[in-house]
Amino acid sequence: MVESAANRPTVHLDAGAEGRIMVADSLSFYEHEPWLNDVAVGASFAGAPTAAMAMRQGVKAWIAHEAGPGKDEAGVSGLPFSDRYGVPAAAIATMEARLADGRTLLTGHVSRVNKSAEGLGVRAGQTGDQAARLMLKAPPGQLREFPGIVDEAVHEIAATPSGKIYACWSFSRVTRAHPHDVFCVASHGAKTMALYALPIRPKGLICNDGGRALGDSGIEGLAEMALHGFAAVAVSSASARIGDALSTYHDGMVSTANEPARGKGVTSGMRATQAARLMLDDHVKSRTDR
C-alpha cells in the first residue's frame, strides 16, 4: 500500500512537554518514524505483534482494540508483552469501537489494562481519551527491536495446478501481485486489510473477524474486496488466534464470506482449510457463471 497523508497518525492532543496523543486507524501506521514522547492510539487489535510495530518506534504508551479478544486471548496479548518493557497499554472493549477507525477508540471504554498503565491510574471503564491523557505521564519511550515477534515470513502452505495457498502476517509484507493464489493472513478483516490486499489482487483471502467489533467493522474489508470481484472470508476470532496466520489456516472456522467467496461454495461454519481450497480451485465455478 502506498503511504499517504491519510495513513499517517494525527494529533489528538498536544500537551507540550508531556507529549502528544496521536491517533491512527492502525498501529502499523506508526512503523515508519520515531514517536518517543507520544501516546499511540491505533485501531488495530491489541496483540503482541501490533504492539511491537508501535514500540519499535519508541511510543511511550499505546491503546488499541480488544478484538474479541478471541482464542487464547490473542487480541490482547500485547498488554503483558508491553509490561515486559514497562510500556503502559490498554485495550478498548470489542463492541465499543470500530476496528480501523482510530477516533472511535477515544470514545469507547477500556476493557483491559496492563500493570504499567495501572500505575498511571488507568482503569477499566474509563474512555480511551481519559486513559490516553493519563498515559501522558509515562516517561519517554525508546527505539527497540523485537526479533521474532512479528512473523515476517510468507509461508507456502500448498501448491496445486490452480495456484498456491500462502499464510503471512499481512499483505503489507507481500511485494507483488498474486492473481492465482489464496492468502491466509493474521490480521482482522476491516477496511485497512482491504487497502493492503487490493494491490496484491489475490484469488482469495482469509482473515480474522476480530470479534466483528462495533458496526461489523471487523469484516468491513470483505465488502470492499467484493466490489473488485475478489473472494474474501473471515474466520471467527474464537476459533483462530488473531495475529497468527498459520492459526487462521489450521484452526479457523468461517464466520462470514463475501459474495464472490459464497459463489465458490464457501459457507459459514466451514473450516478455513476447506474454504481456501474452494477459492483456489479453478474447476469450482462461481454461481454467477452457472
Coordinates of C-alpha atoms in Angstrom, one line a residue:
M1 CA 0.0 0.0 0.0
V2 CA 1.4 3.4 -0.9
E3 CA 1.9 5.5 2.2
S4 CA -0.3 8.7 2.1
A5 CA -1.2 11.5 4.4
A6 CA -4.5 9.7 5.2
N7 CA -2.5 6.8 6.7
R8 CA -0.4 8.9 9.0
P9 CA -1.2 9.4 12.7
T10 CA -2.9 12.7 13.5
V11 CA -2.6 14.8 16.7
H12 CA -5.5 14.5 19.1
L13 CA -3.9 16.4 21.9
D14 CA -0.6 18.3 22.1
A15 CA 0.3 18.6 25.8
G16 CA 3.6 20.3 25.3
A17 CA 6.4 18.9 27.4
E18 CA 4.2 15.9 28.4
G19 CA 4.0 14.8 24.8
R20 CA 1.2 14.2 22.4
I21 CA -1.7 11.8 21.9
M22 CA -1.6 10.6 18.4
V23 CA -4.5 8.7 16.6
A24 CA -4.4 6.4 13.6
D25 CA -6.6 3.7 12.0
S26 CA -3.8 1.1 12.6
L27 CA -0.8 0.7 14.8
S28 CA 1.1 -0.2 11.6
F29 CA 0.9 3.5 10.7
Y30 CA 3.4 4.1 13.5
E31 CA 6.1 1.9 11.9
H32 CA 7.9 4.5 9.8
E33 CA 9.3 7.1 12.2
P34 CA 10.0 7.6 15.9
W35 CA 7.3 8.7 18.4
L36 CA 9.4 8.9 21.5
N37 CA 7.2 11.3 23.6
D38 CA 3.8 10.2 22.2
V39 CA 0.9 8.1 23.3
A40 CA -0.2 6.0 20.2
V41 CA -3.9 5.3 19.8
G42 CA -4.3 2.8 16.9
A43 CA -7.4 0.8 15.8
S44 CA -5.5 -2.5 15.4
F45 CA -6.0 -5.5 17.7
A46 CA -4.1 -5.2 20.9
G47 CA -1.8 -8.1 20.2
A48 CA 1.9 -8.6 20.7
P49 CA 2.8 -8.2 17.0
T50 CA 0.8 -5.0 16.6
A51 CA 2.2 -3.6 19.8
A52 CA 5.7 -4.3 18.6
M53 CA 5.1 -2.3 15.5
A54 CA 4.5 0.8 17.5
M55 CA 7.0 0.1 20.3
R56 CA 9.8 -0.4 17.8
Q57 CA 9.5 3.3 17.1
G58 CA 9.5 4.2 20.7
V59 CA 5.9 5.1 21.6
K60 CA 5.8 5.7 25.3
A61 CA 2.3 4.2 25.7
W62 CA -0.4 2.8 23.4
I63 CA -4.1 2.0 23.2
A64 CA -5.7 -0.5 20.7
H65 CA -8.8 -2.6 20.2
E66 CA -9.7 -5.8 22.2
A67 CA -10.8 -7.6 19.0
G68 CA -12.6 -10.4 20.8
P69 CA -10.2 -11.0 22.5
G70 CA -10.7 -14.4 20.9
K71 CA -8.8 -17.7 21.0
D72 CA -6.0 -17.7 23.7
E73 CA -6.9 -14.0 24.3
A74 CA -4.6 -13.2 21.3
G75 CA -6.5 -9.9 20.8
V76 CA -4.9 -8.5 24.0
S77 CA -1.6 -10.4 24.1
G78 CA 0.2 -7.1 23.6
L79 CA -0.6 -5.9 27.1
P80 CA 1.6 -8.4 29.1
F81 CA 4.1 -8.1 26.3
S82 CA 4.4 -4.4 26.8
D83 CA 4.6 -4.8 30.6
R84 CA 7.9 -6.6 30.0
Y85 CA 9.3 -3.3 28.8
G86 CA 7.5 -1.1 31.2
V87 CA 5.3 0.4 28.5
P88 CA 1.7 1.3 29.5
A89 CA -1.0 -0.2 27.3
A90 CA -4.8 -0.7 27.3
A91 CA -7.5 -2.2 25.1
I92 CA -10.9 -0.8 24.2
A93 CA -13.9 -3.1 24.5
T94 CA -14.7 -5.1 21.4
M95 CA -18.2 -3.8 20.7
E96 CA -17.5 -0.1 21.8
A97 CA -15.1 0.8 19.0
R98 CA -14.6 0.2 15.3
L99 CA -11.5 -1.7 14.0
A100 CA -9.6 0.5 11.6
D101 CA -11.3 3.7 12.9
G102 CA -8.9 5.2 15.4
R103 CA -11.0 8.0 16.7
T104 CA -13.7 5.6 18.0
L105 CA -11.1 4.3 20.4
L106 CA -11.3 7.6 22.2
T107 CA -15.0 7.3 23.0
G108 CA -15.1 3.6 23.6
H109 CA -14.4 2.3 27.1
V110 CA -11.3 0.5 28.3
S111 CA -11.8 -3.2 29.0
R112 CA -8.2 -4.4 29.7
V113 CA -5.2 -2.6 31.2
N114 CA -1.6 -3.7 31.9
K115 CA 0.2 -3.2 35.1
S116 CA 2.3 -0.3 33.7
A117 CA -0.9 1.6 32.8
E118 CA -2.5 0.8 36.2
G119 CA 0.5 2.5 37.8
L120 CA -0.5 5.7 36.0
G121 CA -4.2 5.5 37.1
V122 CA -5.6 3.9 34.0
R123 CA -8.6 1.7 34.9
A124 CA -11.2 -0.4 33.1
G125 CA -14.3 1.7 32.4
Q126 CA -12.5 4.9 31.5
T127 CA -12.9 6.2 28.0
G128 CA -10.0 5.8 25.6
D129 CA -9.5 9.6 25.8
Q130 CA -9.3 9.6 29.6
A131 CA -6.8 6.7 29.5
A132 CA -4.6 8.3 26.9
R133 CA -4.4 11.6 28.9
L134 CA -3.3 9.6 32.0
M135 CA -0.7 7.8 29.8
L136 CA 1.0 11.2 29.0
K137 CA 2.6 10.9 32.4
A138 CA 4.7 7.9 31.2
P139 CA 8.4 8.6 30.6
P140 CA 9.6 9.0 27.0
G141 CA 9.9 5.8 25.1
Q142 CA 12.9 4.3 23.3
L143 CA 13.7 2.6 20.0
R144 CA 13.6 -1.2 20.3
E145 CA 14.0 -4.3 18.3
F146 CA 11.8 -7.4 18.8
P147 CA 13.2 -10.2 16.7
G148 CA 10.7 -12.9 16.0
I149 CA 7.6 -11.1 17.5
V150 CA 6.2 -10.4 14.0
D151 CA 6.5 -13.4 11.7
E152 CA 7.7 -11.6 8.5
A153 CA 7.8 -14.8 6.5
V154 CA 5.4 -15.7 3.7
H155 CA 4.6 -19.4 4.3
E156 CA 3.7 -21.6 1.3
I157 CA 1.0 -24.0 2.6
A158 CA 0.1 -25.8 -0.6
A159 CA 0.9 -25.8 -4.3
T160 CA -1.6 -27.0 -6.9
P161 CA -2.1 -26.6 -10.6
S162 CA -4.6 -23.9 -9.9
G163 CA -2.2 -21.9 -7.7
K164 CA -0.8 -21.7 -4.2
I165 CA -2.0 -21.2 -0.7
Y166 CA 0.1 -18.9 1.4
A167 CA 0.0 -17.7 5.1
C168 CA 1.5 -14.4 6.1
W169 CA 1.3 -11.7 8.7
S170 CA -0.2 -9.1 6.4
F171 CA -0.5 -8.2 2.8
S172 CA 1.9 -5.3 3.6
R173 CA 4.6 -8.0 3.6
V174 CA 3.8 -9.2 0.1
T175 CA 5.7 -7.5 -2.7
R176 CA 3.9 -8.4 -5.9
A177 CA 0.6 -9.3 -7.3
H178 CA -0.6 -12.9 -6.8
P179 CA -3.7 -13.3 -9.0
H180 CA -3.6 -17.1 -8.9
D181 CA -3.1 -17.6 -5.2
V182 CA -5.1 -17.6 -1.9
F183 CA -3.7 -15.9 1.2
C184 CA -4.4 -16.6 4.8
V185 CA -3.5 -13.5 6.9
A186 CA -3.1 -12.8 10.6
S187 CA -5.0 -9.6 10.6
H188 CA -8.6 -8.6 11.1
G189 CA -10.9 -8.0 8.1
A190 CA -11.5 -4.3 8.5
K191 CA -11.0 -1.7 5.8
T192 CA -7.3 -1.3 6.3
M193 CA -6.9 -5.0 5.4
A194 CA -8.6 -4.3 2.0
L195 CA -6.3 -1.4 1.4
Y196 CA -3.2 -3.6 1.7
A197 CA -4.9 -6.6 -0.1
L198 CA -6.2 -4.9 -3.3
P199 CA -2.7 -4.2 -4.9
I200 CA -1.9 -7.9 -4.4
R201 CA -5.0 -9.0 -6.3
P202 CA -5.3 -12.4 -4.6
K203 CA -7.6 -15.1 -6.0
G204 CA -9.0 -15.3 -2.4
L205 CA -8.1 -14.4 1.1
I206 CA -8.9 -15.5 4.6
C207 CA -8.6 -13.2 7.6
N208 CA -9.8 -13.0 11.2
D209 CA -13.1 -11.3 12.1
G210 CA -11.6 -9.6 15.2
G211 CA -14.8 -10.3 17.2
R212 CA -16.7 -8.4 14.5
A213 CA -16.4 -5.1 16.5
L214 CA -18.7 -2.1 16.5
G215 CA -20.8 -1.8 13.4
D216 CA -19.3 -5.1 12.0
S217 CA -16.2 -3.1 11.2
G218 CA -14.0 -6.1 11.7
I219 CA -15.3 -7.6 8.5
E220 CA -15.9 -4.4 6.5
G221 CA -13.0 -5.1 4.2
L222 CA -14.8 -8.1 2.8
A223 CA -17.4 -6.0 1.1
E224 CA -14.6 -3.8 -0.4
M225 CA -12.9 -6.8 -1.8
A226 CA -16.2 -7.9 -3.3
L227 CA -16.6 -4.6 -5.1
H228 CA -13.4 -5.5 -7.0
G229 CA -14.5 -9.1 -7.6
F230 CA -12.2 -10.8 -5.1
A231 CA -13.3 -13.6 -2.8
A232 CA -12.7 -12.9 0.9
V233 CA -13.6 -14.8 4.0
A234 CA -13.3 -14.2 7.8
V235 CA -12.8 -16.8 10.5
S236 CA -14.1 -16.2 13.9
S237 CA -11.7 -14.8 16.5
A238 CA -12.9 -17.5 18.9
S239 CA -11.6 -20.2 16.5
A240 CA -8.2 -18.8 15.4
R241 CA -5.6 -16.6 17.1
I242 CA -5.7 -13.2 15.6
G243 CA -2.1 -12.2 14.7
D244 CA -1.2 -15.8 13.8
A245 CA -1.6 -16.5 10.1
L246 CA -0.9 -20.2 10.5
S247 CA -3.7 -20.4 13.1
T248 CA -6.0 -18.7 10.6
Y249 CA -5.4 -21.6 8.2
H250 CA -5.2 -24.5 10.5
D251 CA -7.7 -23.6 13.3
G252 CA -10.1 -21.1 11.6
M253 CA -13.8 -21.7 11.2
V254 CA -15.5 -19.4 8.7
S255 CA -17.8 -16.8 10.3
T256 CA -18.7 -14.9 7.2
A257 CA -17.9 -14.8 3.5
N258 CA -18.4 -12.2 0.8
E259 CA -20.5 -12.9 -2.4
P260 CA -17.5 -14.0 -4.6
A261 CA -16.5 -16.5 -1.9
R262 CA -20.0 -17.7 -1.4
G263 CA -20.2 -18.2 -5.2
K264 CA -17.3 -20.6 -4.9
G265 CA -19.2 -22.6 -2.3
V266 CA -17.7 -21.2 0.9
T267 CA -20.2 -21.2 3.8
S268 CA -20.3 -20.2 7.4
G269 CA -19.1 -22.9 9.8
M270 CA -16.7 -24.3 7.2
R271 CA -13.1 -24.9 8.1
A272 CA -10.6 -22.4 6.7
T273 CA -8.6 -25.2 5.1
Q274 CA -11.6 -26.2 3.0
A275 CA -12.5 -22.6 2.2
A276 CA -9.0 -21.9 0.9
R277 CA -9.2 -24.9 -1.4
L278 CA -12.6 -23.9 -2.8
M279 CA -11.4 -20.4 -3.6
L280 CA -8.2 -21.7 -5.2
D281 CA -9.9 -24.4 -7.4
D282 CA -10.4 -23.1 -10.9
H283 CA -12.8 -26.0 -11.5
V284 CA -15.2 -24.7 -8.9
K285 CA -17.3 -22.2 -10.9
S286 CA -18.8 -19.2 -9.4
R287 CA -22.6 -19.4 -9.1
T288 CA -22.7 -16.2 -11.2
D289 CA -21.0 -18.2 -14.1
R290 CA -23.5 -21.0 -14.0

